[in-house]
Short mmCIF file of C-alpha atoms and ligand atoms in Angstrom, two decimals:
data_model
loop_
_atom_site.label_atom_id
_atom_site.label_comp_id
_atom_site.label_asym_id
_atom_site.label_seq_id
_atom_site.Cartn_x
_atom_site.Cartn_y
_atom_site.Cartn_z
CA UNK A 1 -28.13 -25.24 -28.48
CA UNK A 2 -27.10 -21.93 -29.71
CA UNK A 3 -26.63 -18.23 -28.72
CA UNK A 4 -24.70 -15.66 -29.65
CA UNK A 5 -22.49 -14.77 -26.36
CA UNK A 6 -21.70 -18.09 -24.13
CA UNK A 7 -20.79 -16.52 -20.68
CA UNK A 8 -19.63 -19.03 -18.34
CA UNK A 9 -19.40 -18.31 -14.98
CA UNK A 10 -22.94 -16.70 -12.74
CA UNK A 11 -20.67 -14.08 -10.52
CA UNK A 12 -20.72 -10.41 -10.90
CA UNK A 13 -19.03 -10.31 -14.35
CA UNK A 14 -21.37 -13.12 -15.74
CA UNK A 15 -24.52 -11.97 -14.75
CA UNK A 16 -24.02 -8.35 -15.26
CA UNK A 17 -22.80 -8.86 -18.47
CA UNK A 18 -25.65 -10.89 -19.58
CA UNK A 19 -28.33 -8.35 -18.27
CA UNK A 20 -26.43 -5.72 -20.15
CA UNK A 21 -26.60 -7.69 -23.63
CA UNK A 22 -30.75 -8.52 -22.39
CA UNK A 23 -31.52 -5.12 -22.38
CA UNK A 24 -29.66 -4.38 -25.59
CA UNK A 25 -31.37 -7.50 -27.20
CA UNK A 26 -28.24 -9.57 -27.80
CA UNK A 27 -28.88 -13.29 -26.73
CA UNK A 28 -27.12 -14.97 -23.62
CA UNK A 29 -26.75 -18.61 -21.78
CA UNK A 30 -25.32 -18.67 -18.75
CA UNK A 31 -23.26 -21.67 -17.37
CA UNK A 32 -22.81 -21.66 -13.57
CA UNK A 33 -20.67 -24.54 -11.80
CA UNK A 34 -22.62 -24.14 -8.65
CA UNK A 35 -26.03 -24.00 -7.17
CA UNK A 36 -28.37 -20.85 -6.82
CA UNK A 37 -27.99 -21.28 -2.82
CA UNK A 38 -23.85 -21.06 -3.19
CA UNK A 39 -23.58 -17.81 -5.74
CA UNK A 40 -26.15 -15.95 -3.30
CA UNK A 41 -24.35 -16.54 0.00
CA UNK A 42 -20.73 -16.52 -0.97
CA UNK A 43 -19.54 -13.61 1.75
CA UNK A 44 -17.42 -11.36 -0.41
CA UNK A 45 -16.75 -7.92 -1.04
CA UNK A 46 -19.02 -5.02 0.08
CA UNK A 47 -18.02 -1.84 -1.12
CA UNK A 48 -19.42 -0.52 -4.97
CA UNK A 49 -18.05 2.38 -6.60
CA UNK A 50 -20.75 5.21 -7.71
CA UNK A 51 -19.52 3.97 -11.48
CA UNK A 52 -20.85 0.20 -10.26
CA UNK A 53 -23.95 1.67 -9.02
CA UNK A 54 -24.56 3.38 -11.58
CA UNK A 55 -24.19 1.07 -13.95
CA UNK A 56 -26.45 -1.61 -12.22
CA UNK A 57 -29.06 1.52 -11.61
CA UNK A 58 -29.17 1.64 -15.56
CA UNK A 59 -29.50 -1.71 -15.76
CA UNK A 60 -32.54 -1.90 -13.87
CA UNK A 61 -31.39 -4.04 -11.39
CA UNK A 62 -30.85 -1.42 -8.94
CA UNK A 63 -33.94 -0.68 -7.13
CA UNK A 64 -33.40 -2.65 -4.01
CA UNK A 65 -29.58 -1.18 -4.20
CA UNK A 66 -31.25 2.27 -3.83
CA UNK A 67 -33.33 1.58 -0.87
CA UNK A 68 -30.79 -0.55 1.29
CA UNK A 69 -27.64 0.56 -0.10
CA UNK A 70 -25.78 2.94 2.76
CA UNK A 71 -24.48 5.54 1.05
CA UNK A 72 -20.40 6.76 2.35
CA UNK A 73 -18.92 9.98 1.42
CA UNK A 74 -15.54 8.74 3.06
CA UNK A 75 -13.26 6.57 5.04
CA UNK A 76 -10.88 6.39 8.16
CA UNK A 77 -7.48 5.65 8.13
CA UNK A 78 -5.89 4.94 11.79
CA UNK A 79 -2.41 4.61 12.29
CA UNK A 80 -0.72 5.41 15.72
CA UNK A 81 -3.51 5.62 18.17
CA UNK A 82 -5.05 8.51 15.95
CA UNK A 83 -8.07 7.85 13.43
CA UNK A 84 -7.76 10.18 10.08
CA UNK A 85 -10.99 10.95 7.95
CA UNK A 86 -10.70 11.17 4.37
CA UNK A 87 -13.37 12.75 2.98
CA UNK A 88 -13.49 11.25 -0.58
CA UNK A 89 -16.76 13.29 -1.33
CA UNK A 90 -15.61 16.45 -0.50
CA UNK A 91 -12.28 15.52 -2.42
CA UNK A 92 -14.03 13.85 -5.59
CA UNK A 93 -17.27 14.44 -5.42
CA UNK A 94 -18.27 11.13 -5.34
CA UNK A 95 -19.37 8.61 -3.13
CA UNK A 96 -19.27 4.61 -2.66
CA UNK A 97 -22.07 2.77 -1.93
CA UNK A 98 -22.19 0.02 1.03
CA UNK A 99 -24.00 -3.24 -0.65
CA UNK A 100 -22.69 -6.62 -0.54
CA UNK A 101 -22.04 -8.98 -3.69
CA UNK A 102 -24.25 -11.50 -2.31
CA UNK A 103 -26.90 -8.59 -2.39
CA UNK A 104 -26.02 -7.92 -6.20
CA UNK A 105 -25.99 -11.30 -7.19
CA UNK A 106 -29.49 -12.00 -5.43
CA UNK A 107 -30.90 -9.16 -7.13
CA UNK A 108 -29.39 -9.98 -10.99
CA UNK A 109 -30.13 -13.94 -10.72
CA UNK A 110 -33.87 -12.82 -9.76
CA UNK A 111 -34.05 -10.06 -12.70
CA UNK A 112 -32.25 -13.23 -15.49
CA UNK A 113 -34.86 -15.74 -13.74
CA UNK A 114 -37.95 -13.03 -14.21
CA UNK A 115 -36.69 -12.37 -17.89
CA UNK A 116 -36.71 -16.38 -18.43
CA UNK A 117 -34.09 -16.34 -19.76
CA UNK A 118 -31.40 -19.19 -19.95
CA UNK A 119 -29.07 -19.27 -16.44
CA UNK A 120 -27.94 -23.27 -15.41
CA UNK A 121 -26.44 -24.03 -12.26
CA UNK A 122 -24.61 -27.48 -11.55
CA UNK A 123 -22.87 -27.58 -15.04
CA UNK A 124 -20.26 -29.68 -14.59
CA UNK A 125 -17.11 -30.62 -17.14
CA UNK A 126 -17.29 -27.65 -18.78
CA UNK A 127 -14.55 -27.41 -22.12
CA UNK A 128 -14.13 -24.28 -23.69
CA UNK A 129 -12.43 -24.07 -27.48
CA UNK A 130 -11.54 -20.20 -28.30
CA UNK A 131 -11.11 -21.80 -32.00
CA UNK A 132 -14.91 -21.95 -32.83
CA UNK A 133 -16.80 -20.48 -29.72
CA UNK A 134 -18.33 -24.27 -28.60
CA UNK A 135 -18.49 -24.61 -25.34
CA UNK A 136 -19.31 -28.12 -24.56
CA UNK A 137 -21.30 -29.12 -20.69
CA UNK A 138 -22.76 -31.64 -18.73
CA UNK A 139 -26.06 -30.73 -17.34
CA UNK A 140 -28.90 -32.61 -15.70
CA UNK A 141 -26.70 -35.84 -16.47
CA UNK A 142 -26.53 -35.31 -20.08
CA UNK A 143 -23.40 -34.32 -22.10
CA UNK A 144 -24.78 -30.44 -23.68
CA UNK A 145 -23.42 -28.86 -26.78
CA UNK A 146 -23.49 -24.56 -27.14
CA UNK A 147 -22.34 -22.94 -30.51
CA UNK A 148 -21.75 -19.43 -29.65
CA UNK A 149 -20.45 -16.32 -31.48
CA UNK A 150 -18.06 -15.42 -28.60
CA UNK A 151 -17.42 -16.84 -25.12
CA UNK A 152 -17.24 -14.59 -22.55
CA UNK A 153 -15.26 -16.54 -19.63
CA UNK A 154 -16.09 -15.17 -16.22
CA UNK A 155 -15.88 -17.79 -13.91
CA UNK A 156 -13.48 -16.59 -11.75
CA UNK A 157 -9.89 -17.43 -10.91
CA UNK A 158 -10.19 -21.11 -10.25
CA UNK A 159 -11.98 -21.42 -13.86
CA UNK A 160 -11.49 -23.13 -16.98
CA UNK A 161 -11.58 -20.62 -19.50
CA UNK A 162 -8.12 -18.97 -18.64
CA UNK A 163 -6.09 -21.96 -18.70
CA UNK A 164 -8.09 -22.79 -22.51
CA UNK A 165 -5.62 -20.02 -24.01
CA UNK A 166 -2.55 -21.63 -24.64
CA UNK A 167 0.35 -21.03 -22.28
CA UNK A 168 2.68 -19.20 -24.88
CA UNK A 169 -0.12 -16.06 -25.72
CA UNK A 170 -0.54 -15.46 -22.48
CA UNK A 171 1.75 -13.17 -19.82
CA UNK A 172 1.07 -13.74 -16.72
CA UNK A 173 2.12 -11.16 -13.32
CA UNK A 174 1.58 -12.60 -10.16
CA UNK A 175 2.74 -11.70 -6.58
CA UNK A 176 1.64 -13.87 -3.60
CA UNK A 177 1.45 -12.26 -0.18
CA UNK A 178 2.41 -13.84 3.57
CA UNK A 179 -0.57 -12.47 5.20
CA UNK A 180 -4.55 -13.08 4.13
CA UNK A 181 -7.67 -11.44 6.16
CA UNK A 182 -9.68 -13.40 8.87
CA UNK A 183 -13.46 -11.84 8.00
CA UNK A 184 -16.38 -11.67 10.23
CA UNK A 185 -20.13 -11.20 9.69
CA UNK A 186 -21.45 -10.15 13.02
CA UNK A 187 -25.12 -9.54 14.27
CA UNK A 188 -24.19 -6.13 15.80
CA UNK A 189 -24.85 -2.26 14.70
CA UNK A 190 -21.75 -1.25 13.24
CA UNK A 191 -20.15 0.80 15.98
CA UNK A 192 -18.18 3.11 13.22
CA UNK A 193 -19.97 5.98 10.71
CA UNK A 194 -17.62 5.14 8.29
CA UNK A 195 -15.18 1.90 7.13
CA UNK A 196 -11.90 1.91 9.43
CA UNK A 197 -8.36 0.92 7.90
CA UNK A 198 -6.17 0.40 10.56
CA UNK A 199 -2.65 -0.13 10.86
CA UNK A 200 -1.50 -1.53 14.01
CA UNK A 201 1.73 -3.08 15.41
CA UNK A 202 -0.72 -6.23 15.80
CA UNK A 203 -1.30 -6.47 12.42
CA UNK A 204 -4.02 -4.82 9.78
CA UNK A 205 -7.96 -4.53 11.07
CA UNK A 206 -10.68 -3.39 8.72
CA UNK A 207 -14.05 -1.95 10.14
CA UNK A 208 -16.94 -2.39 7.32
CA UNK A 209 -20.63 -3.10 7.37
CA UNK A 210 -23.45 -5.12 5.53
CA UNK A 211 -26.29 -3.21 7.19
CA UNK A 212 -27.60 -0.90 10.28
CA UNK A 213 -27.71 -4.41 11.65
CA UNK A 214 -25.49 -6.45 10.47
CA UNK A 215 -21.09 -5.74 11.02
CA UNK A 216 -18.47 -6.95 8.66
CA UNK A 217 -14.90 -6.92 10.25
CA UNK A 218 -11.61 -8.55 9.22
CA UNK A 219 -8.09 -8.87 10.86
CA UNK A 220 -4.85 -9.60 9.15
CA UNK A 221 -3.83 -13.28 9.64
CA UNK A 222 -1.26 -15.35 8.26
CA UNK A 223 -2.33 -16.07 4.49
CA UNK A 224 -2.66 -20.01 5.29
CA UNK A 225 -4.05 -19.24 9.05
CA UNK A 226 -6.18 -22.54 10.52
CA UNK A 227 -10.10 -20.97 11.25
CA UNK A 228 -10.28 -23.37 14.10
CA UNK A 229 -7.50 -21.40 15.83
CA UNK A 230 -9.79 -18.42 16.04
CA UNK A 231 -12.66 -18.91 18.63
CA UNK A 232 -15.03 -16.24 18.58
CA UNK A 233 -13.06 -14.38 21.72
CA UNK A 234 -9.86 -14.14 19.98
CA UNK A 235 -11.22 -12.82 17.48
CA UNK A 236 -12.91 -10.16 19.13
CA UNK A 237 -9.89 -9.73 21.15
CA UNK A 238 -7.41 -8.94 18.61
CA UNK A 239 -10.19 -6.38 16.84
CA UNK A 240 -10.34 -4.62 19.72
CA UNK A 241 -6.73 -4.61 20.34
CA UNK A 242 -5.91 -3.42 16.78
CA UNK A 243 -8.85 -0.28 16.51
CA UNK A 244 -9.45 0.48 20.30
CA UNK A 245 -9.27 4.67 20.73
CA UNK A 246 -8.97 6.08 24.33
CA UNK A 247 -12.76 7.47 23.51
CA UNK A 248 -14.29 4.70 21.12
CA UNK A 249 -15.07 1.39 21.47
CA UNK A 250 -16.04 -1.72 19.23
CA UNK A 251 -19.33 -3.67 20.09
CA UNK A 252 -19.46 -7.02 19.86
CA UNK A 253 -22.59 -10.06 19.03
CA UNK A 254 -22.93 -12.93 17.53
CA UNK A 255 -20.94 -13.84 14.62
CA UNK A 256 -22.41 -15.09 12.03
CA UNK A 257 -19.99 -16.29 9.81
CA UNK A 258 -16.30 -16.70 9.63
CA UNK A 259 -13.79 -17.55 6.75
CA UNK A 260 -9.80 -16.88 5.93
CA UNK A 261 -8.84 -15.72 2.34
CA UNK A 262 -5.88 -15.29 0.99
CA UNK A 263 -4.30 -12.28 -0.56
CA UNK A 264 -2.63 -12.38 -4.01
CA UNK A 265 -2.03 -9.39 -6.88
CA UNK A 266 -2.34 -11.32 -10.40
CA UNK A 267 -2.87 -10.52 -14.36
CA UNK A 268 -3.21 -12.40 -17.16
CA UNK A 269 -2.77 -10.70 -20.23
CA UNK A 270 -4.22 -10.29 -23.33
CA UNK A 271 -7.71 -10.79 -21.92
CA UNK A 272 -9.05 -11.88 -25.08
CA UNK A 273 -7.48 -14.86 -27.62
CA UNK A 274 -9.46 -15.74 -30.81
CA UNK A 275 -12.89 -15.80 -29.60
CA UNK A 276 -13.01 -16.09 -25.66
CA UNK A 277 -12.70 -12.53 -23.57
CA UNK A 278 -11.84 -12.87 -20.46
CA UNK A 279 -13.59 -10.93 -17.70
CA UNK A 280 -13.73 -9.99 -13.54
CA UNK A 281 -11.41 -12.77 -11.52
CA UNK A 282 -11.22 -14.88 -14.30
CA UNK A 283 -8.52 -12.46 -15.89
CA UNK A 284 -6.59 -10.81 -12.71
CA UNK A 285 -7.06 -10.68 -8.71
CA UNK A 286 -6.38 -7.67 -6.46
CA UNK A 287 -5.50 -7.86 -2.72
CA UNK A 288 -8.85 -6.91 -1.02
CA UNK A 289 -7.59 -3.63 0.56
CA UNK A 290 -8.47 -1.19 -2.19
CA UNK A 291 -11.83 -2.61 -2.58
CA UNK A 292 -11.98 -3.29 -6.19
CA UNK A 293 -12.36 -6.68 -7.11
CA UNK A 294 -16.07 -6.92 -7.47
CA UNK A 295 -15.59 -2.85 -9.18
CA UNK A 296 -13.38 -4.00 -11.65
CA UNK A 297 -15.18 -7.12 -12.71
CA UNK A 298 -17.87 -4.60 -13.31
CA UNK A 299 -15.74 -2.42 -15.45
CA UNK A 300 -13.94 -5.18 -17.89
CA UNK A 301 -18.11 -6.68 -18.42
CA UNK A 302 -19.18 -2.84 -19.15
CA UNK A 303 -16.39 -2.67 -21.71
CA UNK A 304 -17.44 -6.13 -23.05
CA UNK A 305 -20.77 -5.13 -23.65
CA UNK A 306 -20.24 -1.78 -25.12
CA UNK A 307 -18.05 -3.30 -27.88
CA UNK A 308 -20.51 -6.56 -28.48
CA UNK A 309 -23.68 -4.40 -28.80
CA UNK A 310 -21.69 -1.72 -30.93
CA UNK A 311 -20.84 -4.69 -33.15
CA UNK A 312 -17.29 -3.18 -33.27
CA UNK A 313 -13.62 -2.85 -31.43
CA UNK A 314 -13.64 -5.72 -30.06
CA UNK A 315 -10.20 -6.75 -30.80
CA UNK A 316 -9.14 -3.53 -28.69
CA UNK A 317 -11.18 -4.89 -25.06
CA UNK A 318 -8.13 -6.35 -23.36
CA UNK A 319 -6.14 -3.13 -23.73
CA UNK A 320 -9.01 -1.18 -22.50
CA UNK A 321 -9.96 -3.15 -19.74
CA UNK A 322 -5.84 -3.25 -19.36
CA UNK A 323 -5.41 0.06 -18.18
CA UNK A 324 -7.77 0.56 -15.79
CA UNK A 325 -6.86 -3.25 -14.01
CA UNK A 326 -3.25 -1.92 -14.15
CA UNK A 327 -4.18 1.09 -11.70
CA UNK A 328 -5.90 -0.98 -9.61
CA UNK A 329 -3.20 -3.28 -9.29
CA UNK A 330 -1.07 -0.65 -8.26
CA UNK A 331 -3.55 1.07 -5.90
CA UNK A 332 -4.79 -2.34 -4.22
CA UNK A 333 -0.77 -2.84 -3.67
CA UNK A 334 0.11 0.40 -2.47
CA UNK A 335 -3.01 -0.02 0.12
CA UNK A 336 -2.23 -3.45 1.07
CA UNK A 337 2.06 -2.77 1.22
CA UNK A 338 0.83 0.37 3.79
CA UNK A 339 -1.40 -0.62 6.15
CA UNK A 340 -0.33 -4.42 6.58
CA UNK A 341 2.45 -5.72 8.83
CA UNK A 342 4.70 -7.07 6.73
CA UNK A 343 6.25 -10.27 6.84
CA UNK A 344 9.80 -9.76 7.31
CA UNK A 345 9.15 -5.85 8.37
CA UNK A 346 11.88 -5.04 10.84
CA UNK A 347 11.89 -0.97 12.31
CA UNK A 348 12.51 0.45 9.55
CA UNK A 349 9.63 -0.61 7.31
CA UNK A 350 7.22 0.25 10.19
CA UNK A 351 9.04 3.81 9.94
CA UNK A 352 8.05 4.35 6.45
CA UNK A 353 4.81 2.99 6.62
CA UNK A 354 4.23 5.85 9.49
CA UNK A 355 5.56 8.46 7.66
CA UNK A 356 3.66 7.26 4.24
CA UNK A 357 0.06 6.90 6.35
CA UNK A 358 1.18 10.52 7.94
CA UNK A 359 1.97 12.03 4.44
CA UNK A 360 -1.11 10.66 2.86
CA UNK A 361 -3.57 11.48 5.64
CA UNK A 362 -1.97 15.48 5.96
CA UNK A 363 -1.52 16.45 2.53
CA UNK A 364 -4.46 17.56 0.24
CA UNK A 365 -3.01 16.18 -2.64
CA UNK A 366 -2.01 13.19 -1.57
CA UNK A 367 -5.37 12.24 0.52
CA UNK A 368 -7.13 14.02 -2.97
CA UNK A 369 -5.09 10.63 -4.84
CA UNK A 370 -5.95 8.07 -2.06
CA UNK A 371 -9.72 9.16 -2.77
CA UNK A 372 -10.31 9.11 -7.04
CA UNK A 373 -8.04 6.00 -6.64
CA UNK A 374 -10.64 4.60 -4.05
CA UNK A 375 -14.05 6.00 -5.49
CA UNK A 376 -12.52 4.82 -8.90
CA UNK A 377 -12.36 8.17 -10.66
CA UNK A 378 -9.00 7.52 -12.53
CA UNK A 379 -9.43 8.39 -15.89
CA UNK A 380 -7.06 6.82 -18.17
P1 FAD B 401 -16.49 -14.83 -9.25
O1 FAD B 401 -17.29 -14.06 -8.30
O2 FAD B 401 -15.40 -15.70 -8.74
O3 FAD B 401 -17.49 -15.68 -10.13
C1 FAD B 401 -17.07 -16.74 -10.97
C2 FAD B 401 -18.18 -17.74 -11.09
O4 FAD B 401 -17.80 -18.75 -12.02
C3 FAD B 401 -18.47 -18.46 -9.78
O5 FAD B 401 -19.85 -18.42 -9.51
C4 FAD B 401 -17.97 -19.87 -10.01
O6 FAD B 401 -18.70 -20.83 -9.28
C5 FAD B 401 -18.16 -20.01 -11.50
N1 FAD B 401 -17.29 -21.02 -12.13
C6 FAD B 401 -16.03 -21.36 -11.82
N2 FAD B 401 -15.59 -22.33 -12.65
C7 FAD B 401 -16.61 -22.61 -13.49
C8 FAD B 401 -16.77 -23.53 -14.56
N3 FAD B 401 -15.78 -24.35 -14.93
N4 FAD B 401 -17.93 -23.56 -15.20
C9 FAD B 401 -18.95 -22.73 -14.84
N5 FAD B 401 -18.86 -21.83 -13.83
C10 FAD B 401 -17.71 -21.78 -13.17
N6 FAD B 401 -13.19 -8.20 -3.25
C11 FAD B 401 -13.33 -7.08 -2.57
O7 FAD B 401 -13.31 -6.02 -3.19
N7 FAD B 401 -13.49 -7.12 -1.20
C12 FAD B 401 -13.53 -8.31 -0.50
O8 FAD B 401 -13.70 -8.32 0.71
C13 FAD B 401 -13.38 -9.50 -1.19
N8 FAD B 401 -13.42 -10.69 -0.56
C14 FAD B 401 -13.25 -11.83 -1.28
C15 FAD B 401 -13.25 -13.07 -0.65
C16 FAD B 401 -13.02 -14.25 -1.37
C17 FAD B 401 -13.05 -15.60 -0.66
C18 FAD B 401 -12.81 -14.18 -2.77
C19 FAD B 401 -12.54 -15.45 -3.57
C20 FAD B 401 -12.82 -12.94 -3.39
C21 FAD B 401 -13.04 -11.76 -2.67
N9 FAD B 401 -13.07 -10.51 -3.29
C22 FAD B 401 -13.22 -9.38 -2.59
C23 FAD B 401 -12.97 -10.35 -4.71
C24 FAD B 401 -14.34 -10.22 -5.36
O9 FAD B 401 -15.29 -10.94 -4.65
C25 FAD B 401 -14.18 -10.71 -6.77
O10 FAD B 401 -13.30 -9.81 -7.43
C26 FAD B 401 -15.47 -10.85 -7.57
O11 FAD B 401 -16.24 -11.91 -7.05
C27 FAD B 401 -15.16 -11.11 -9.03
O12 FAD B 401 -16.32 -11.47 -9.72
P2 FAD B 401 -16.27 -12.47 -10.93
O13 FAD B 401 -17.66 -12.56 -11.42
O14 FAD B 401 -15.19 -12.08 -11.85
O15 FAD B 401 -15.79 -13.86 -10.32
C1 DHB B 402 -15.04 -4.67 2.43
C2 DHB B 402 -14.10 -5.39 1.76
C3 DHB B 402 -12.96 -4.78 1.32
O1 DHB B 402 -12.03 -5.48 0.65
C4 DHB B 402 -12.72 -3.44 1.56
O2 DHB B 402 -11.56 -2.87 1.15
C5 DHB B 402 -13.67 -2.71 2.22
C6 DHB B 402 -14.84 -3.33 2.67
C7 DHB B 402 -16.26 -5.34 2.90
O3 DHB B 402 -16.35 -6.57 2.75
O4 DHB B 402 -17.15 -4.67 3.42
#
C-alpha cells in the first residue's frame, strides 16, 4: 500500500487532520488500534474553543456541532462560599462551544466512512521508521506494509510513534500531579447556566454538561483513587459538599458513567524528527483544568495541514505548534495549581490560592487574561 501522509492514531488529531488533507486533495490512511465502538464512546473532554469550531465548521464536519452544540459566553469561578462570573464574551469577544469529543469523533469517522476513504480499526503491532516513512501493521491477521511521504503520529500518549524518535533528539518536560479528577456522566438537566470551577477546602469540583439532558461533573480525588470506593452517594455527597450555595442547589439522577484519570503536565520536544510529526497527546498532555487538550490537538493538526498542503515549512511545525502548547502548559498549570487542594498545602498555600482566585475574579485585567487564555485567543 501507499499514500502520501500515514496518520496513525483515529482521535481528534488523526481524523481531523485527515479530513483537512481530503478536502485539500492530499491522500490519507488511517491506522486506529481500537474498534469504531471504543473511539466513539471514550468520555473525554467537552469544551471546544470558537478556533476548534471553527475549524471543524470549515471542514464540513460541523453541521450537527451547530445544531446541538450549547453555545457559553462564560464561566464561574467559586471560591469561599461566593460564585464569580467571568464573562469571557464580554471580555474577548468570543465564546466556547459545549460538544463532547465523543460527539466530534462520531461526526468525523462518519464524514471519512461517507468519503470511502481508507480508516482501519484493530491494527495491531504497529512499527513506525521516521527514516523512510514505512509504517509497517497487522490487520485482519495479515502482516500490512504502508510507504508514505510523511507519518503523522497521533495516537495519543500511550502510542508508538513518540518513543520511534530516538531518546537523545528528544527533550522531554514532565510534571506528575498527587491529585486526578473522579468524572461523572449523569442523566440529569444540568442545574448550572454556565461550567462551575470550584475551589473548596474539600478538594476541587467542576460543574460541566454534555446536553440539556445529560450532566458532566468531576471531583478532585487522589490521582491513583480506587472507583470502587466511590458509590454513587459519595459521590454525590462530596459534589454537593464542594459547590452547595446558601441559594443553589445541585440535582442529582442516574449516573451513567464513572471513571478516574489522572493529571499530568508533559512535552516532548521537537515534535517532528526526519519524517514523523508528532501531533495532539501524542506530543504533550495538559492537566484537564484549562480545557485544552482536545483544543490543542486541534491546533498542532491545523498547523500540520497548512504546511503539507502548502507543500512548504514544514521543517518549522514543531516550533509553531511549540509556542502555542507552551501557553497552554502554563495556563492548564496555573488553573490546576489554583483551584486544587494541594497535596502537601498547609495554611499558607490555601492563603494564596484565596487571594490569587480573589485577584483574578476582581480585577479587569486579570479576569480579561483568565478569559483569551481560556477561549484560546493568545496570539503568539
Ligand atoms: P487521543 O484522543 O488519545 O487519540 C489517539 C488515538 O490513537 C486513540 O484512538 C488510540 O486508540 C490510538 N492509538 C494508540 N496507539 C496506537 C497505535 N500503536 N496504533 C494505532 N493507533 C493507536 N481534555 C480536556 O480538555 N478535558 C477533559 O475532561 C479531558 N479528559 C480526559 C480524560 C482521559 C481519560 C484522557 C486520556 C484524556 C482527557 N483529556 C481531556 C484530554 C483530551 O481528551 C485529549 O487531549 C485528546 O483526546 C487528544 O487527542 P489526540 O487525538 O491527540 O489523542
Ligand atoms: C470539561 C472538561 C474539562 O477539562 C474542563 O476544563 C471543562 C469541562 C468537560 O468534560 O465538560
Amino acid at each position: 500500500m501507499r499514500t502520501q501522509v500515514g496518520i496513525v492514531g483515529a482521535g481528534p488529531a488523526g481524523l481531523t487532520l485527515a479530513r483537512l488533507l481530503e478536502v485539500a486533495g492530499i491522500e490519507s490512511v488511517v491506522l486506529e488500534a481500537r474498534d469504531r465502538e471504543y473511539c466513539e464512546h471514550r468520555v473525554r473532554a467537552g469544551v471546544l474553543e470558537q478556533g476548534t469550531v471553527d475549524l471543524l465548521r470549515e471542514a464540513g464536519v460541523g453541521e450537527r456541532m451547530e445544531r446541538e452544540g450549547i453555545v457559553h459566553g462564560g464561566i464561574h469561578l467559586q471560591f469561599d462560599g461566593e460564585r464569580h462570573h467571568v464573562p469571557m464574551h464580554e471580555l474577548t469577544g468570543r465564546n466556547i462551544v459545549i460538544y463532547g469529543q465523543t460527539e466530534v469523533v462520531k461526526d468525523l469517522i462518519a464524514a471519512r466512512i461517507e468519503s470511502g476513504l481508507p480508516l482501519l480499526f484493530e491494527v495491531g503491532d504497529v512499527r513506525v521508521d521516521p527514516d523512510t516513512a514505512r509504517i509497517e501493521f497487522v490487520h485482519d491477521a495479515e502482516q500490512q506494509v504502508l510507504e508514505c511521504d510523511v507519518i503523522a503520529g497521533c495516537d495519543g500518549f500511550h502510542g508508538v510513534c513518540r518513543p520511534s524518535i530516538p531518546a537523545d533528539v528528544l527533550e522531554t518536560f514532565e510534571r506528575e500531579y498527587a491529585f486526578g479528577w473522579l468524572g461523572i456522566l449523569a442523566q440529569v438537566a444540568p442545574s448550572m447556566d454556565e461550567l462551575v470551577y470550584a475551589h473548596n477546602t474539600r478538594g476541587f469540583a467542576l460543574l460541566s454538561l454534555r446536553s440539556p439532558e445529560l450532566s458532566r461533573y468531576y471531583v478532585q480525588v487522589r490521582h491513583d483513587e480506587d472507583i470502587a470506593a466511590w458509590p454513587d452517594e459519595r459521590i454525590w455527597e462530596e459534589l454537593h459538599a464542594r459547590t452547595e450555595l446558601d441559594d443553589w442547589q445541585l440535582e442529582e439522577g442516574p449516573i451513567l458513567e464513572k471513571g478516574v484519570t489522572g493529571m499530568r503536565s508533559f512535552v516532548a520536544q521537537p515534535m517532528q524528527y526526519k519524517k514523523l510529526y508528532l501531533a495532539g497527546d501524542a506530543a504533550h498532555i495538559v492537566p484537564p483544568t484549562g480545557a485544552k487538550g482536545l483544543n490543542l490537538a486541534i491546533s498542532d493538526v491545523r498547523i500540520l495541514a497548512e504546511r503539507l498542503i502548502e507543500g512548504s515549512g514544514l521543517d518549522g511545525y514543531s516550533d509553531a505548534c511549540l509556542r502555542r502548547v507552551w501557553r497552554a502548559e502554563h495556563f492548564s498549570y496555573w488553573m490546576t495549581t489554583m483551584l486544587h487542594k494541594l497535596e502537601d498545602g498547609d495554611a499558607f498555600d490555601e492563603q494564596l490560592q484565596l487571594s490569587q482566585l480573589r485577584y483574578v475574579t476582581s480585577s479587569q485585567s486579570a479576569k480579561t487574561s483568565l478569559a483569551e487564555n481560556y477561549v484560546g485567543l493568545t496570539t503568539l
